[in-house]
Amino acid sequence: MKKEQNLWFEFPLLGVNFKHITKCGGTTMMIHLISLEENKPISSLFGDVSRHDIHTLVNKFRKKYQKSYKEVNDNDYKSFALVRNPYKRFVSMYNDLVIKRQVRGQKAKIPANCSINEFAIWLQNLDPKKRDIHLKEQNDFLIDNNTKEKYVQDIITIDLDSMEKNWPFEFDIPAFKAHVSTTRKTELDQATKNIVYQIYKKDFDLLGYEVV
């Protein structure tokens, strides 16, 4: 069985392969790419995305487009992934799995009604091999732990929060503000930032984000 973090998505008409890294805007990007590839408006394919769980909507198309990284390496398309500042990504995890989608958070065995600091401490003490797919390091999606090499060598990593300034493709950028829930005003104190750095140190190093 393929590990979910090793699955890629191929869009031949657009000429791209997409690596969906969790909590980096990947579901919204998937909706956008599927709409362009199918040449149909989002509303025609998915209905009113503001009224539904977009994760469930995208699942209908996953098998149609998913590929292994070995298959992606054999085509000539440009490969890309959205990445995110680990601090912001951690806040997104908390807002999504502790505040918003509590049932999904329970599936990930996250303690109910925990504070963001308690969430950080729990995650720090959790065996990395037992982390839910939403809690894994970004490098797990990009680097083969056996060979220590990138699954796809020429992958383009695009920072979610500066994407509008650095969009490298001819097709339009998705309207993230319309389809991604607004980030709650959840602040990280210094103690929590220190824990987040310890958990996701490899991501800071690999992706070059500043440690504060």
Short mmCIF file of C-alpha atoms in Angstrom, two decimals:
data_model
loop_
_atom_site.label_atom_id
_atom_site.label_comp_id
_atom_site.label_asym_id
_atom_site.label_seq_id
_atom_site.Cartn_x
_atom_site.Cartn_y
_atom_site.Cartn_z
CA MET A 1 0.00 0.00 0.00
CA LYS A 2 1.37 3.39 -0.96
CA LYS A 3 2.12 5.76 1.88
CA GLU A 4 -0.01 8.86 1.47
CA GLN A 5 2.96 11.20 1.72
CA ASN A 6 4.55 9.41 -1.25
CA LEU A 7 1.60 10.05 -3.57
CA TRP A 8 1.78 12.75 -6.21
CA PHE A 9 -0.83 14.14 -8.56
CA GLU A 10 -0.30 14.47 -12.30
CA PHE A 11 -2.11 17.04 -14.44
CA PRO A 12 -1.06 16.40 -18.07
CA LEU A 13 -2.97 19.25 -19.72
CA LEU A 14 -1.39 21.75 -17.33
CA GLY A 15 1.99 20.05 -17.60
CA VAL A 16 2.55 19.83 -13.84
CA ASN A 17 2.90 17.33 -11.04
CA PHE A 18 1.70 18.44 -7.61
CA LYS A 19 2.89 17.21 -4.21
CA HIS A 20 0.18 17.79 -1.59
CA ILE A 21 1.86 18.59 1.74
CA THR A 22 -0.73 18.75 4.51
CA LYS A 23 -1.59 22.09 6.14
CA CYS A 24 0.03 24.09 3.35
CA GLY A 25 -3.04 25.01 1.30
CA GLY A 26 -2.79 21.82 -0.73
CA THR A 27 -6.48 20.97 -0.76
CA THR A 28 -7.41 24.36 -2.19
CA MET A 29 -4.64 23.99 -4.77
CA MET A 30 -6.00 20.55 -5.69
CA ILE A 31 -9.48 21.99 -6.27
CA HIS A 32 -7.96 24.67 -8.51
CA LEU A 33 -5.83 22.24 -10.53
CA ILE A 34 -8.69 19.77 -10.98
CA SER A 35 -10.97 22.57 -12.18
CA LEU A 36 -8.39 23.71 -14.75
CA GLU A 37 -7.57 20.16 -15.90
CA GLU A 38 -11.26 19.25 -16.25
CA ASN A 39 -11.94 22.63 -17.91
CA LYS A 40 -14.97 23.14 -15.70
CA PRO A 41 -15.71 25.80 -13.11
CA ILE A 42 -15.20 24.89 -9.47
CA SER A 43 -18.92 25.33 -8.77
CA SER A 44 -19.77 22.79 -11.50
CA LEU A 45 -17.41 20.18 -10.07
CA PHE A 46 -17.69 20.79 -6.35
CA GLY A 47 -20.77 22.95 -5.75
CA ASP A 48 -20.54 25.69 -3.14
CA VAL A 49 -17.17 24.91 -1.54
CA SER A 50 -17.89 27.31 1.31
CA ARG A 51 -20.67 24.99 2.51
CA HIS A 52 -18.84 21.67 2.38
CA ASP A 53 -15.70 20.02 3.72
CA ILE A 54 -13.40 20.54 0.74
CA HIS A 55 -11.24 17.61 1.85
CA THR A 56 -14.17 15.28 1.17
CA LEU A 57 -14.90 16.93 -2.18
CA VAL A 58 -11.35 16.48 -3.43
CA ASN A 59 -11.28 12.80 -2.48
CA LYS A 60 -13.64 12.06 -5.38
CA PHE A 61 -10.84 12.90 -7.83
CA ARG A 62 -7.77 11.65 -6.00
CA LYS A 63 -7.53 8.23 -7.67
CA LYS A 64 -7.94 9.74 -11.13
CA TYR A 65 -4.86 11.92 -10.80
CA GLN A 66 -2.63 10.25 -8.22
CA LYS A 67 0.75 8.85 -9.22
CA SER A 68 3.77 7.43 -7.45
CA TYR A 69 6.89 9.55 -7.27
CA LYS A 70 8.60 7.03 -9.58
CA GLU A 71 5.94 7.67 -12.23
CA VAL A 72 6.34 11.42 -11.75
CA ASN A 73 10.09 11.12 -12.26
CA ASP A 74 9.43 9.49 -15.64
CA ASN A 75 7.35 12.29 -17.12
CA ASP A 76 8.53 15.68 -18.39
CA TYR A 77 6.19 17.89 -16.38
CA LYS A 78 7.24 20.50 -13.86
CA SER A 79 6.82 19.30 -10.27
CA PHE A 80 5.89 21.60 -7.42
CA ALA A 81 4.71 21.70 -3.83
CA LEU A 82 3.36 24.39 -1.55
CA VAL A 83 5.35 24.79 1.65
CA ARG A 84 4.78 26.93 4.71
CA ASN A 85 6.59 28.60 7.58
CA PRO A 86 6.56 25.89 10.29
CA TYR A 87 5.23 28.30 12.92
CA LYS A 88 2.27 29.27 10.71
CA ARG A 89 1.72 25.66 9.70
CA PHE A 90 1.61 24.60 13.35
CA VAL A 91 -1.01 27.27 14.13
CA SER A 92 -3.02 25.99 11.16
CA MET A 93 -2.83 22.43 12.54
CA TYR A 94 -4.15 23.60 15.89
CA ASN A 95 -6.95 25.72 14.44
CA ASP A 96 -8.04 22.92 12.12
CA LEU A 97 -7.71 19.79 14.24
CA VAL A 98 -8.32 21.13 17.76
CA ILE A 99 -10.70 24.05 17.15
CA LYS A 100 -12.55 23.38 13.89
CA ARG A 101 -12.52 19.69 12.93
CA GLN A 102 -12.51 18.14 16.38
CA VAL A 103 -13.69 14.73 15.18
CA ARG A 104 -10.74 14.59 12.77
CA GLY A 105 -8.48 15.71 15.61
CA GLN A 106 -9.73 12.86 17.77
CA LYS A 107 -8.85 10.46 14.96
CA ALA A 108 -5.32 11.84 15.18
CA LYS A 109 -5.48 11.17 18.96
CA ILE A 110 -4.99 14.85 19.81
CA PRO A 111 -6.13 15.65 23.40
CA ALA A 112 -9.51 17.38 23.31
CA ASN A 113 -9.79 21.07 24.22
CA CYS A 114 -6.05 21.47 24.75
CA SER A 115 -4.32 24.82 24.58
CA ILE A 116 -1.86 25.44 21.77
CA ASN A 117 1.05 25.04 24.21
CA GLU A 118 -0.39 21.75 25.47
CA PHE A 119 -0.79 20.65 21.86
CA ALA A 120 2.89 21.44 21.20
CA ILE A 121 4.05 19.50 24.27
CA TRP A 122 1.88 16.51 23.33
CA LEU A 123 3.23 16.50 19.77
CA GLN A 124 6.82 16.83 20.96
CA ASN A 125 6.39 13.72 23.10
CA LEU A 126 4.66 11.71 20.37
CA ASP A 127 6.70 9.15 18.45
CA PRO A 128 7.18 10.73 14.97
CA LYS A 129 6.25 7.39 13.39
CA LYS A 130 2.81 7.64 15.04
CA ARG A 131 2.03 11.14 13.84
CA ASP A 132 -1.13 11.64 11.83
CA ILE A 133 -0.57 12.66 8.20
CA HIS A 134 -1.53 16.27 9.10
CA LEU A 135 1.19 16.47 11.75
CA LYS A 136 4.15 15.13 9.80
CA GLU A 137 7.17 17.21 8.88
CA GLN A 138 7.14 18.81 5.44
CA ASN A 139 10.42 17.11 4.62
CA ASP A 140 8.68 13.73 5.04
CA PHE A 141 6.75 14.54 1.87
CA LEU A 142 9.85 15.66 -0.04
CA ILE A 143 12.75 13.51 1.18
CA ASP A 144 13.14 9.74 1.07
CA ASN A 145 14.22 8.77 4.58
CA ASN A 146 16.08 5.74 3.24
CA THR A 147 18.19 7.43 0.58
CA LYS A 148 18.06 10.96 2.09
CA GLU A 149 17.43 12.23 -1.45
CA LYS A 150 14.47 14.17 -2.77
CA TYR A 151 11.76 11.95 -4.22
CA VAL A 152 11.66 14.28 -7.24
CA GLN A 153 14.94 16.08 -7.79
CA ASP A 154 13.77 19.20 -9.62
CA ILE A 155 10.74 19.95 -7.47
CA ILE A 156 9.79 23.63 -7.12
CA THR A 157 8.80 24.62 -3.58
CA ILE A 158 6.51 27.64 -3.35
CA ASP A 159 5.88 29.41 -0.06
CA LEU A 160 2.13 29.62 0.54
CA ASP A 161 2.22 33.11 2.02
CA SER A 162 4.33 34.70 -0.72
CA MET A 163 2.87 32.69 -3.61
CA GLU A 164 1.38 35.68 -5.42
CA LYS A 165 4.84 37.22 -5.79
CA ASN A 166 6.55 34.01 -6.88
CA TRP A 167 4.06 32.13 -9.04
CA PRO A 168 6.10 30.34 -11.77
CA PHE A 169 3.36 28.98 -14.04
CA GLU A 170 1.34 30.39 -16.93
CA PHE A 171 -2.01 29.23 -15.54
CA ASP A 172 -3.67 31.41 -12.92
CA ILE A 173 -2.96 31.28 -9.23
CA PRO A 174 -5.90 29.96 -7.15
CA ALA A 175 -8.08 32.37 -5.20
CA PHE A 176 -6.94 31.18 -1.79
CA LYS A 177 -8.66 33.96 0.10
CA ALA A 178 -12.00 32.74 -1.20
CA HIS A 179 -11.58 29.09 -0.30
CA VAL A 180 -9.22 28.82 2.68
CA SER A 181 -10.72 29.48 6.08
CA THR A 182 -9.36 32.58 7.73
CA THR A 183 -6.58 31.82 10.18
CA ARG A 184 -7.71 32.44 13.73
CA LYS A 185 -5.77 34.92 15.83
CA THR A 186 -3.84 32.24 17.66
CA GLU A 187 -0.52 33.48 18.98
CA LEU A 188 2.55 31.43 19.85
CA ASP A 189 4.47 32.43 22.96
CA GLN A 190 8.23 31.96 22.98
CA ALA A 191 8.09 28.68 24.89
CA THR A 192 5.73 27.21 22.27
CA LYS A 193 7.87 28.57 19.42
CA ASN A 194 10.87 26.80 20.93
CA ILE A 195 8.97 23.51 21.01
CA VAL A 196 7.77 23.96 17.43
CA TYR A 197 11.36 24.52 16.35
CA GLN A 198 12.46 21.31 18.06
CA ILE A 199 9.66 19.32 16.41
CA TYR A 200 10.15 20.75 12.92
CA LYS A 201 13.86 21.59 12.93
CA LYS A 202 14.44 19.67 9.68
CA ASP A 203 11.80 21.80 7.96
CA PHE A 204 13.43 25.03 9.11
CA ASP A 205 16.76 23.76 7.79
CA LEU A 206 15.47 22.29 4.51
CA LEU A 207 13.18 25.17 3.55
CA GLY A 208 15.24 28.04 4.98
CA TYR A 209 12.69 29.59 7.31
CA GLU A 210 13.89 31.97 10.01
CA VAL A 211 13.94 30.74 13.61
CA VAL A 212 12.53 33.26 16.12
#
